[in-house]
Amino acid sequence: MEIEAVIGLETHAELETESKMFCACPVVDPATAEPNSAVCPICAGMPGVLPTINQRAVEYAVRVALALECEIYTSSIFARKNYFYPDLPKGYQISQYEKPLARNGQLRIQTSNGERTIKIRRVHIEEDTGKLTHVKREGESYSLVDLNRAGIPLLEIVSEPDLRSAEEVRAYATGLRSLLRYLGVNSGDMQKGVMRIEPNVSVRVTGQTQFGTRVEIKNLNSFRALERAVAYEIQRQSECLKRGEKVAQVTVGWDENKEITFVQRTKEEEQDYRYFPEPDLPPLVITSEWIEHIRANQPELPIDKIRRFQEQYGLNKYDAGILVDEKAVAEYFERAVAAAQALSKVGSETTNRMENTDYPADIGAITPKTIANWITGEIFALLKQSNTSIEGIELTPQALVDLINMVVRDQLNQNTARWVLSKMLMTGKTAAEIVAEQDLGQVSDTTTISNLVEQILGKNPDQVSEYLQGKQAIYRWLIGEVMRAAKGQANPQVVHSELQRQLDALKYPSRRK
Ligand code: ADP
Ligand code: ZN
Ligand code: MG
């Protein structure tokens, strides 16, 4: 019996506006702000107050809806979703139900099987709830209410059940996060809870058209937890099906430590939200001129940027994807490429003047691929080590290109350059400054290296004859000796070809001219 998974995602993303959705309270960081310091009678749910709609929040929502290629309704309606819980001071949440802001969109995602299109069912605006902290200690047990988050604009993005694996769920989630970050509406931080994803998972016999019973997973605070929890549920439900049992319709939580899901609520415990139109707000009317204005100001979106990076810079899809993932990284890369191009223009003028030298014509040319490798390799590793982002470092794209240029021109070898880069990040100094201070200039002139090789071969006649009798391992040792004699600053390529040449000369003396 072959079984396939069917998954649809509900995503809540706070819209990072200055003020809340229906009042003038500032949006503050709940991690640092004094609890209940950004609260007014409106978001505290006092009787008799009236909400007003935050225009910027609507603009952000339209940006997302456009990026998801949705149909946007020029007239949508706010509704009250009623339930009683202490994080909801009004006793209802203002949301959208029957006439949401937007419908029928799509998100293109990248998986190991290629590109897939996931349909978006709806996008609607609502408000966030407050935050409860449950305290339990000896002899007492109570809950703290912080309303700073209550009323922060929230966007709900609901997908169709188009996803088929945990891998696809992750790709959808990271793709959506990247989109929200590019649009500048959300930081995409799942740990902080500003982006929250609830997958609905069901399984069915492959080929069957009807959906199975779904299980909704809550409380996932990382992409890793999301992927694991979905994989776990698929496995659990598949085994259920194979045993001939029915999957129960429940809401589950994810136990981070045990890596299992556990039942939070059964179908019978599901609430009836008694939705009805919000009487205190008129329909939300958006002119098509405004929509077109927002469309005209949309930034380039990740998927388009990936395609452009491939075409314009000759990168492969994988490298382009890694660079584009963070907007700041993509910008850094493009500024570095521009710096390298400016440099090679100067370079080509000089090479023209030196036409009779035996330099290859493209000496000094730094390819976009080389820059991409330095960023995704060395710089990413250093960022990870120091737990910073590309925005937080002193190294300008120009300074990086100057360093790469020294490698391309054989003034530094790759290893030394890596070390220099880490020093640059720590000190903010240029590559040239560090190289001069530490006396790191790489030896690549052939005569010097040739002399070094000759010295080493002369000093070690036993090893040389062992090598000539076929002991290949000696070769590496000889390389090491030459590099040591050059204090690690010899160009390994030149050392290699010079050593090879001199050993060949000893091996085949007859070939000697
Ligand atoms: P609600 O959870 O508010 O009742 P819906 O029933 O419309 O909303 O569905 C919520 C999410 O669950 C959507 O993303 C949808 O794609 C997904 N979904 C619906 N039915 C299934 C199913 N049988 N298996 C997996 N996902 C489903
Ligand atoms: Zn308020
Ligand atoms: Mg639901």
Coordinates of C-alpha atoms and ligand atoms in Angstrom, one line a residue:
M1 CA 0.0 0.0 0.0
E2 CA 1.6 3.3 -1.1
I3 CA 0.7 6.3 1.0
E4 CA 1.1 10.0 0.2
A5 CA 0.9 13.0 2.5
V6 CA -1.3 16.0 1.9
I7 CA -0.4 19.2 3.7
G8 CA -1.7 22.8 3.8
L9 CA -0.2 25.6 5.8
E10 CA -1.7 28.5 7.8
T11 CA 0.9 31.2 8.3
H12 CA 0.6 34.2 10.6
A13 CA 3.0 37.0 10.0
E14 CA 3.0 40.2 12.1
L15 CA 3.2 43.3 9.9
E16 CA 6.1 45.4 11.2
T17 CA 4.4 48.7 11.1
E18 CA 5.1 51.6 13.5
S19 CA 1.7 51.5 15.1
K20 CA -0.9 48.8 15.9
M21 CA -3.7 47.7 13.5
F22 CA -6.6 49.6 15.1
C23 CA -5.1 52.2 17.5
A24 CA -2.1 54.5 17.7
C25 CA -0.1 52.4 20.1
P26 CA 3.5 51.8 19.0
V27 CA 4.6 48.3 17.9
V28 CA 7.3 47.4 20.4
D29 CA 9.7 44.5 20.7
P30 CA 8.0 42.2 23.3
A31 CA 11.4 40.8 24.3
T32 CA 12.7 44.1 25.5
A33 CA 9.8 46.5 26.2
E34 CA 8.3 46.9 29.7
P35 CA 5.1 44.7 29.8
N36 CA 1.9 46.7 29.1
S37 CA 3.8 49.8 28.2
A38 CA 2.3 50.1 24.7
V39 CA -1.4 49.8 25.5
C40 CA -4.4 52.1 25.2
P41 CA -8.1 51.8 25.9
I42 CA -8.7 50.5 22.3
C43 CA -6.2 47.6 22.3
A44 CA -7.1 46.9 26.0
G45 CA -10.7 46.4 24.9
M46 CA -12.4 49.1 27.0
P47 CA -16.1 49.5 26.4
G48 CA -17.2 52.3 24.1
V49 CA -14.0 52.7 22.1
L50 CA -13.8 52.6 18.3
P51 CA -11.1 51.0 16.1
T52 CA -9.6 52.8 13.1
I53 CA -7.8 51.0 10.3
N54 CA -4.0 51.4 9.9
Q55 CA -3.3 52.4 6.3
R56 CA 0.3 51.3 6.3
A57 CA -0.7 47.8 7.5
V58 CA -3.2 47.5 4.6
E59 CA -0.4 48.6 2.2
Y60 CA 1.9 45.9 3.6
A61 CA -0.8 43.4 3.2
V62 CA -1.4 44.4 -0.4
R63 CA 2.4 44.1 -1.1
V64 CA 2.2 40.5 0.2
A65 CA -0.9 39.7 -1.8
L66 CA 0.6 41.1 -5.0
A67 CA 3.8 39.1 -4.4
L68 CA 1.7 36.0 -4.0
E69 CA -0.1 36.8 -7.3
C70 CA -3.5 36.9 -5.6
E71 CA -6.7 38.5 -6.7
I72 CA -7.2 41.5 -4.4
Y73 CA -10.7 42.5 -3.5
T74 CA -11.2 46.3 -3.7
S75 CA -13.9 45.8 -1.0
S76 CA -13.3 43.5 1.9
I77 CA -15.0 43.1 5.3
F78 CA -13.7 42.8 8.9
A79 CA -15.4 40.3 11.2
R80 CA -15.4 39.4 14.8
K81 CA -14.0 36.0 15.8
N82 CA -15.3 35.4 19.3
Y83 CA -13.6 33.4 22.0
F84 CA -12.8 33.8 25.6
Y85 CA -9.2 33.7 26.7
P86 CA -7.3 36.2 28.9
D87 CA -4.9 37.1 26.0
L88 CA -7.9 38.6 24.2
P89 CA -9.2 41.6 26.1
K90 CA -12.2 42.3 23.9
G91 CA -13.4 38.7 24.0
Y92 CA -13.2 38.7 20.2
Q93 CA -10.4 39.2 17.6
I94 CA -11.0 41.5 14.7
S95 CA -10.3 39.4 11.6
Q96 CA -11.6 38.8 8.1
Y97 CA -13.8 35.9 7.3
E98 CA -16.2 35.8 4.4
K99 CA -14.7 38.6 2.3
P100 CA -10.9 38.5 2.9
L101 CA -8.5 41.0 1.4
A102 CA -7.2 38.6 -1.3
R103 CA -7.7 35.1 -2.7
N104 CA -6.4 32.6 -5.3
G105 CA -2.6 33.3 -5.3
Q106 CA 0.4 31.1 -5.7
L107 CA 3.9 30.7 -4.4
R108 CA 6.6 29.1 -6.5
I109 CA 9.0 27.0 -4.4
Q110 CA 12.3 25.3 -5.0
T111 CA 12.8 21.7 -4.0
S112 CA 15.3 19.0 -4.8
N113 CA 12.8 17.8 -7.5
G114 CA 12.7 21.3 -9.1
E115 CA 10.2 24.1 -9.1
R116 CA 6.7 23.6 -7.8
T117 CA 3.7 26.0 -7.6
I118 CA 1.7 26.0 -4.4
K119 CA -1.7 27.6 -4.5
I120 CA -2.6 30.2 -2.0
R121 CA -6.3 30.0 -0.8
R122 CA -6.6 33.4 1.0
V123 CA -4.7 36.3 2.6
H124 CA -6.5 38.3 5.2
I125 CA -5.8 40.9 7.8
E126 CA -6.4 40.5 11.6
E127 CA -4.9 41.6 14.9
D128 CA -2.5 39.7 17.2
T129 CA -3.4 38.7 20.7
G130 CA -1.6 39.5 24.0
K131 CA 1.0 37.3 25.6
L132 CA 0.5 35.1 28.6
T133 CA 3.2 33.9 30.9
H134 CA 2.3 31.1 33.2
V135 CA 4.2 31.1 36.5
K136 CA 4.3 28.0 38.7
R137 CA 6.4 27.9 41.8
E138 CA 6.1 26.6 45.3
G139 CA 2.8 27.2 46.8
E140 CA 1.6 29.6 44.0
S141 CA 0.6 29.5 40.5
Y142 CA -0.6 32.4 38.4
S143 CA -0.5 33.9 34.9
L144 CA 0.9 37.2 33.7
V145 CA -0.8 39.2 30.9
D146 CA 1.2 41.4 28.6
L147 CA -0.9 43.4 26.1
N148 CA 2.0 45.0 24.2
R149 CA 1.4 42.4 21.4
A150 CA -2.4 42.8 21.5
G151 CA -3.6 44.6 18.3
I152 CA -0.3 44.3 16.3
P153 CA -1.3 43.9 12.7
L154 CA -1.3 40.3 11.6
L155 CA -1.5 38.7 8.2
E156 CA -2.9 35.2 7.8
I157 CA -1.8 33.4 4.6
V158 CA -3.5 30.1 4.0
S159 CA -2.3 27.7 1.4
E160 CA -4.3 25.0 -0.5
P161 CA -3.4 21.5 0.6
D162 CA -0.9 21.2 -2.3
L163 CA 2.2 20.2 -0.3
R164 CA 3.3 16.5 -0.4
S165 CA 6.3 16.1 1.9
A166 CA 8.1 17.6 4.9
E167 CA 10.8 18.9 2.5
E168 CA 8.2 20.8 0.4
V169 CA 6.8 22.3 3.6
R170 CA 10.2 23.6 4.5
A171 CA 10.7 25.0 1.0
Y172 CA 7.3 26.7 1.2
A173 CA 8.1 28.1 4.7
T174 CA 11.5 29.4 3.8
G175 CA 10.3 30.8 0.5
L176 CA 7.5 32.7 2.2
R177 CA 9.9 34.0 4.8
S178 CA 12.3 35.2 2.2
L179 CA 9.4 36.9 0.4
L180 CA 8.2 38.7 3.5
R181 CA 11.7 39.8 4.3
Y182 CA 12.2 41.1 0.8
L183 CA 9.0 43.1 1.0
G184 CA 10.2 44.6 4.2
V185 CA 7.0 43.7 6.1
N186 CA 8.3 41.0 8.5
S187 CA 11.7 39.8 9.9
G188 CA 10.7 36.2 9.5
D189 CA 11.9 35.3 13.0
M190 CA 10.1 32.2 14.1
Q191 CA 11.9 32.1 17.5
K192 CA 10.5 35.5 18.3
G193 CA 7.1 34.4 17.1
V194 CA 6.6 37.2 14.6
M195 CA 6.1 34.5 12.0
R196 CA 4.1 31.4 13.0
I197 CA 3.3 28.4 10.9
E198 CA 0.6 25.8 11.5
P199 CA 0.7 22.9 9.2
N200 CA -2.4 20.7 8.6
V201 CA -1.3 17.2 7.8
S202 CA -3.2 14.2 6.4
V203 CA -2.4 11.0 4.5
R204 CA -4.2 8.9 1.9
V205 CA -3.6 6.0 -0.3
T206 CA -1.7 7.2 -3.3
G207 CA -4.1 7.8 -6.3
Q208 CA -7.1 8.4 -4.1
T209 CA -8.7 11.7 -4.8
Q210 CA -10.4 12.3 -1.5
F211 CA -8.4 13.8 1.4
G212 CA -7.8 12.0 4.6
T213 CA -8.6 13.4 8.1
R214 CA -6.3 16.3 8.9
V215 CA -4.3 17.0 12.0
E216 CA -3.3 20.5 12.8
I217 CA 0.1 21.1 14.4
K218 CA 0.7 24.1 16.7
N219 CA 3.5 25.7 18.7
L220 CA 6.4 25.3 16.2
N221 CA 9.1 27.9 16.7
S222 CA 11.7 27.0 14.1
F223 CA 12.0 25.7 10.6
R224 CA 13.6 22.6 12.0
A225 CA 10.7 21.9 14.3
L226 CA 8.3 22.5 11.5
E227 CA 10.0 20.0 9.2
R228 CA 10.5 17.4 11.9
A229 CA 6.9 17.7 13.3
V230 CA 5.5 17.3 9.8
A231 CA 7.7 14.3 9.1
Y232 CA 6.7 12.8 12.4
E233 CA 3.0 13.2 11.7
I234 CA 3.2 11.8 8.2
Q235 CA 5.0 8.7 9.7
R236 CA 2.5 8.3 12.5
Q237 CA -0.6 8.7 10.3
S238 CA 0.9 6.3 7.7
E239 CA 1.4 3.6 10.3
C240 CA -2.2 4.2 11.5
L241 CA -3.5 3.7 8.0
K242 CA -1.4 0.6 7.5
R243 CA -2.8 -0.9 10.7
G244 CA -6.3 -0.3 9.3
E245 CA -7.0 2.4 11.9
K246 CA -8.7 5.8 11.4
V247 CA -6.8 9.0 12.0
A248 CA -8.6 11.1 14.6
Q249 CA -9.2 14.8 13.8
V250 CA -7.2 16.6 16.5
T251 CA -5.0 19.6 17.1
V252 CA -1.5 18.5 18.3
G253 CA 1.5 20.2 19.9
W254 CA 5.1 19.5 19.2
D255 CA 7.3 18.2 22.0
E256 CA 10.7 19.7 21.2
N257 CA 12.7 17.4 23.5
K258 CA 11.0 14.1 22.8
E259 CA 10.4 15.0 19.2
I260 CA 6.9 13.7 19.1
T261 CA 3.5 15.3 18.7
F262 CA 0.9 15.2 21.5
V263 CA -2.9 15.8 21.4
Q264 CA -3.9 19.3 22.6
R265 CA -7.5 19.3 21.5
T266 CA -10.0 16.9 20.0
K267 CA -12.6 17.7 17.4
E268 CA -15.3 17.9 20.0
E269 CA -13.3 20.6 21.9
E270 CA -13.0 22.8 18.8
Q271 CA -14.6 26.1 19.4
D272 CA -17.4 27.8 17.5
Y273 CA -16.1 31.3 16.8
R274 CA -19.6 32.7 16.0
Y275 CA -18.1 35.0 13.3
F276 CA -20.1 38.1 12.3
P277 CA -19.3 41.3 10.5
E278 CA -17.5 43.9 12.7
P279 CA -20.2 46.6 13.2
D280 CA -17.6 49.3 14.2
L281 CA -15.7 49.2 10.9
P282 CA -16.9 50.0 7.4
P283 CA -15.9 47.7 4.5
L284 CA -12.2 48.1 3.7
V285 CA -12.2 49.8 0.3
I286 CA -9.0 49.9 -1.7
T287 CA -8.8 51.8 -5.0
S288 CA -7.3 50.1 -8.0
E289 CA -5.0 53.2 -8.5
W290 CA -3.5 52.5 -5.0
I291 CA -3.0 48.8 -5.8
E292 CA -1.2 49.8 -9.1
H293 CA 0.9 52.4 -7.2
I294 CA 2.0 49.6 -4.7
R295 CA 2.6 47.2 -7.6
A296 CA 4.9 49.8 -9.3
N297 CA 6.9 50.1 -6.2
Q298 CA 7.4 46.4 -5.4
P299 CA 11.0 45.4 -5.0
E300 CA 12.5 42.6 -7.2
L301 CA 11.4 39.3 -5.6
P302 CA 13.7 36.5 -4.7
I303 CA 12.6 34.1 -7.5
D304 CA 13.2 36.8 -10.1
K305 CA 16.5 37.8 -8.6
I306 CA 17.7 34.2 -8.7
R307 CA 16.9 34.0 -12.4
R308 CA 18.6 37.3 -13.0
F309 CA 21.7 36.3 -11.1
Q310 CA 22.0 33.2 -13.2
E311 CA 21.6 35.1 -16.5
Q312 CA 23.6 38.2 -15.6
Y313 CA 26.4 36.7 -13.7
G314 CA 26.6 33.1 -15.0
L315 CA 26.0 31.6 -11.6
N316 CA 24.3 28.2 -11.2
K317 CA 20.9 28.1 -9.5
Y318 CA 22.3 26.8 -6.2
D319 CA 24.8 29.6 -5.8
A320 CA 22.2 32.2 -6.9
G321 CA 19.7 30.8 -4.4
I322 CA 22.1 31.1 -1.5
L323 CA 23.1 34.7 -2.4
V324 CA 19.5 35.8 -2.9
D325 CA 18.1 34.2 0.3
E326 CA 19.1 37.3 2.3
K327 CA 18.5 40.6 0.5
A328 CA 21.5 42.2 2.2
V329 CA 23.7 39.4 1.0
A330 CA 22.5 39.8 -2.6
E331 CA 23.1 43.5 -2.4
Y332 CA 26.6 43.0 -1.0
F333 CA 27.4 40.5 -3.8
E334 CA 26.2 42.9 -6.5
R335 CA 28.3 45.8 -5.0
A336 CA 31.4 43.5 -5.0
V337 CA 30.8 42.5 -8.6
A338 CA 30.6 46.2 -9.6
A339 CA 33.8 46.9 -7.7
A340 CA 35.5 44.0 -9.5
Q341 CA 34.3 45.2 -12.9
A342 CA 35.6 48.7 -12.2
L343 CA 38.9 47.1 -11.2
S344 CA 39.2 45.0 -14.3
K345 CA 38.5 48.0 -16.5
V346 CA 41.6 49.7 -15.0
G347 CA 43.3 46.3 -15.3
S348 CA 42.6 45.9 -19.0
E349 CA 43.9 49.3 -19.8
T350 CA 47.2 48.5 -18.1
T351 CA 47.5 45.1 -19.9
N352 CA 46.9 46.8 -23.2
R353 CA 49.9 48.9 -22.5
M354 CA 51.9 45.9 -21.6
E355 CA 51.0 44.0 -24.7
N356 CA 54.4 42.5 -25.2
T357 CA 54.7 41.0 -21.7
D358 CA 53.7 37.3 -21.3
Y359 CA 50.8 38.0 -18.9
P360 CA 47.7 36.2 -19.9
A361 CA 45.2 38.8 -21.2
D362 CA 42.6 38.1 -18.4
I363 CA 45.0 38.5 -15.5
G364 CA 43.3 40.4 -12.8
A365 CA 39.8 39.5 -13.9
I366 CA 37.7 38.5 -10.9
T367 CA 34.7 36.5 -12.0
P368 CA 31.3 36.8 -10.2
K369 CA 31.6 33.1 -9.4
T370 CA 34.9 33.8 -7.5
I371 CA 33.1 36.5 -5.5
A372 CA 30.2 34.2 -4.8
N373 CA 32.5 31.5 -3.5
W374 CA 34.3 33.9 -1.2
I375 CA 30.9 35.2 0.2
T376 CA 29.2 31.9 0.6
G377 CA 32.3 30.1 1.8
E378 CA 34.7 32.2 3.8
I379 CA 32.5 35.1 4.8
F380 CA 29.5 33.0 5.8
A381 CA 31.8 30.8 7.9
L382 CA 33.2 33.9 9.7
L383 CA 29.7 35.4 10.1
K384 CA 28.5 32.1 11.7
Q385 CA 31.6 32.1 14.0
S386 CA 31.0 35.6 15.3
N387 CA 27.2 35.2 15.1
T388 CA 26.6 38.4 13.1
S389 CA 25.0 39.2 9.8
I390 CA 26.5 40.7 6.7
E391 CA 25.1 44.1 7.7
G392 CA 27.0 43.9 11.0
I393 CA 30.6 43.6 9.5
E394 CA 33.2 46.3 8.8
L395 CA 34.3 44.7 5.5
T396 CA 33.1 46.7 2.5
P397 CA 32.5 44.9 -0.8
Q398 CA 35.4 47.0 -2.2
A399 CA 37.7 45.8 0.5
L400 CA 36.7 42.2 -0.2
V401 CA 37.4 42.7 -3.9
D402 CA 40.8 44.2 -3.1
L403 CA 41.7 41.1 -1.2
I404 CA 40.5 38.7 -3.9
N405 CA 42.5 40.8 -6.4
M406 CA 45.7 40.1 -4.4
V407 CA 44.9 36.3 -4.8
V408 CA 44.2 36.6 -8.5
R409 CA 47.4 38.5 -9.0
D410 CA 49.4 35.8 -7.0
Q411 CA 50.3 38.3 -4.3
L412 CA 48.7 36.1 -1.7
N413 CA 47.9 32.4 -1.7
Q414 CA 44.4 31.2 -0.9
N415 CA 45.2 30.1 2.7
T416 CA 46.9 33.3 3.7
A417 CA 44.1 35.3 2.1
R418 CA 41.6 33.4 4.3
W419 CA 43.6 34.4 7.3
V420 CA 43.9 38.0 6.1
L421 CA 40.1 38.1 5.6
S422 CA 39.5 37.1 9.2
K423 CA 41.9 39.8 10.4
M424 CA 40.1 42.3 8.1
L425 CA 36.8 41.5 9.8
M426 CA 38.3 41.9 13.2
T427 CA 40.2 45.0 12.7
G428 CA 38.5 46.8 9.8
K429 CA 41.9 47.2 8.2
T430 CA 42.5 46.7 4.4
A431 CA 44.1 43.6 3.0
A432 CA 47.1 45.7 1.9
E433 CA 47.6 47.1 5.4
I434 CA 47.5 43.6 7.0
V435 CA 49.8 42.1 4.3
A436 CA 52.3 44.9 4.8
E437 CA 52.2 44.7 8.6
Q438 CA 52.6 40.9 8.7
D439 CA 55.0 40.8 5.7
L440 CA 52.8 38.3 3.9
G441 CA 53.5 39.0 0.3
Q442 CA 53.4 35.8 -1.6
V443 CA 56.5 34.6 -3.5
S444 CA 55.4 33.7 -7.0
D445 CA 58.4 34.8 -9.0
T446 CA 59.7 31.6 -10.6
T447 CA 63.4 32.3 -10.1
T448 CA 63.1 32.6 -6.4
I449 CA 61.0 29.4 -6.2
S450 CA 63.2 27.6 -8.6
N451 CA 66.2 28.4 -6.3
L452 CA 64.3 27.2 -3.2
V453 CA 63.4 23.9 -4.9
E454 CA 67.0 23.4 -6.0
Q455 CA 68.2 24.0 -2.4
I456 CA 65.7 21.5 -0.9
L457 CA 66.5 18.8 -3.5
G458 CA 70.2 19.4 -2.9
K459 CA 69.8 19.1 0.9
N460 CA 67.8 15.9 0.8
P461 CA 69.6 13.4 -1.6
D462 CA 68.2 10.3 0.2
Q463 CA 64.6 11.4 -0.1
V464 CA 65.1 12.4 -3.7
S465 CA 66.5 9.0 -4.6
E466 CA 63.6 7.2 -2.7
Y467 CA 61.2 9.3 -4.8
L468 CA 63.0 8.4 -8.0
Q469 CA 62.7 4.7 -7.0
G470 CA 59.0 5.1 -6.9
K471 CA 58.0 6.2 -3.4
Q472 CA 55.3 8.7 -4.4
A473 CA 54.6 9.9 -0.9
I474 CA 57.9 11.7 -0.8
Y475 CA 56.5 14.2 -3.3
R476 CA 54.2 15.8 -0.8
W477 CA 56.9 15.9 1.8
L478 CA 59.1 17.8 -0.7
I479 CA 56.4 20.3 -1.4
G480 CA 56.0 20.8 2.3
E481 CA 59.7 21.4 2.7
V482 CA 59.8 24.0 -0.1
M483 CA 56.7 25.8 1.4
R484 CA 58.4 25.8 4.8
A485 CA 61.5 27.3 3.4
A486 CA 59.3 29.9 1.8
K487 CA 57.6 30.5 5.2
G488 CA 54.3 29.4 3.6
Q489 CA 54.3 32.3 1.2
A490 CA 55.2 30.6 -2.0
N491 CA 52.5 30.2 -4.6
P492 CA 51.7 26.5 -4.4
Q493 CA 51.0 26.2 -8.1
V494 CA 54.4 27.5 -9.0
V495 CA 56.1 25.3 -6.4
H496 CA 54.3 22.3 -7.8
S497 CA 55.3 22.9 -11.4
E498 CA 58.8 23.8 -10.5
L499 CA 59.3 20.7 -8.3
Q500 CA 57.8 18.5 -11.0
R501 CA 60.1 20.0 -13.6
Q502 CA 63.3 19.6 -11.5
L503 CA 62.4 16.0 -10.5
D504 CA 61.6 15.1 -14.1
A505 CA 65.0 16.5 -15.0
L506 CA 66.6 14.1 -12.5
K507 CA 64.5 11.2 -13.5
Y508 CA 65.0 11.5 -17.3
P509 CA 68.5 13.1 -17.6
S510 CA 68.6 12.2 -21.3
R511 CA 65.7 14.5 -22.0
R512 CA 67.7 17.4 -20.7
K513 CA 68.4 19.9 -23.3
Ligands
ADP1 P1 -9.6 26.2 9.3 O1 -8.4 25.5 9.9 O2 -9.7 27.6 9.8 O3 -10.8 25.4 9.5 P2 -9.5 25.3 6.5 O4 -10.3 24.1 6.9 O5 -9.9 26.1 5.4 O6 -9.4 26.3 7.8 O7 -8.0 24.8 6.2 C1 -6.9 25.3 6.8 C2 -5.7 24.7 6.2 O8 -5.8 23.3 6.2 C3 -5.5 25.1 4.8 O9 -4.2 25.4 4.6 C4 -5.9 23.8 4.0 O10 -5.1 23.7 2.8 C5 -5.5 22.7 4.9 N1 -6.3 21.5 4.8 C6 -7.6 21.4 4.6 N2 -8.0 20.1 4.5 C7 -6.9 19.4 4.6 C8 -6.6 18.0 4.6 N3 -7.5 17.1 4.5 N4 -5.3 17.6 4.7 C9 -4.3 18.5 4.8 N5 -4.5 19.8 4.8 C10 -5.8 20.3 4.8
ZN2 ZN -3.6 50.7 21.7
MG3 MG -7.0 25.9 11.2

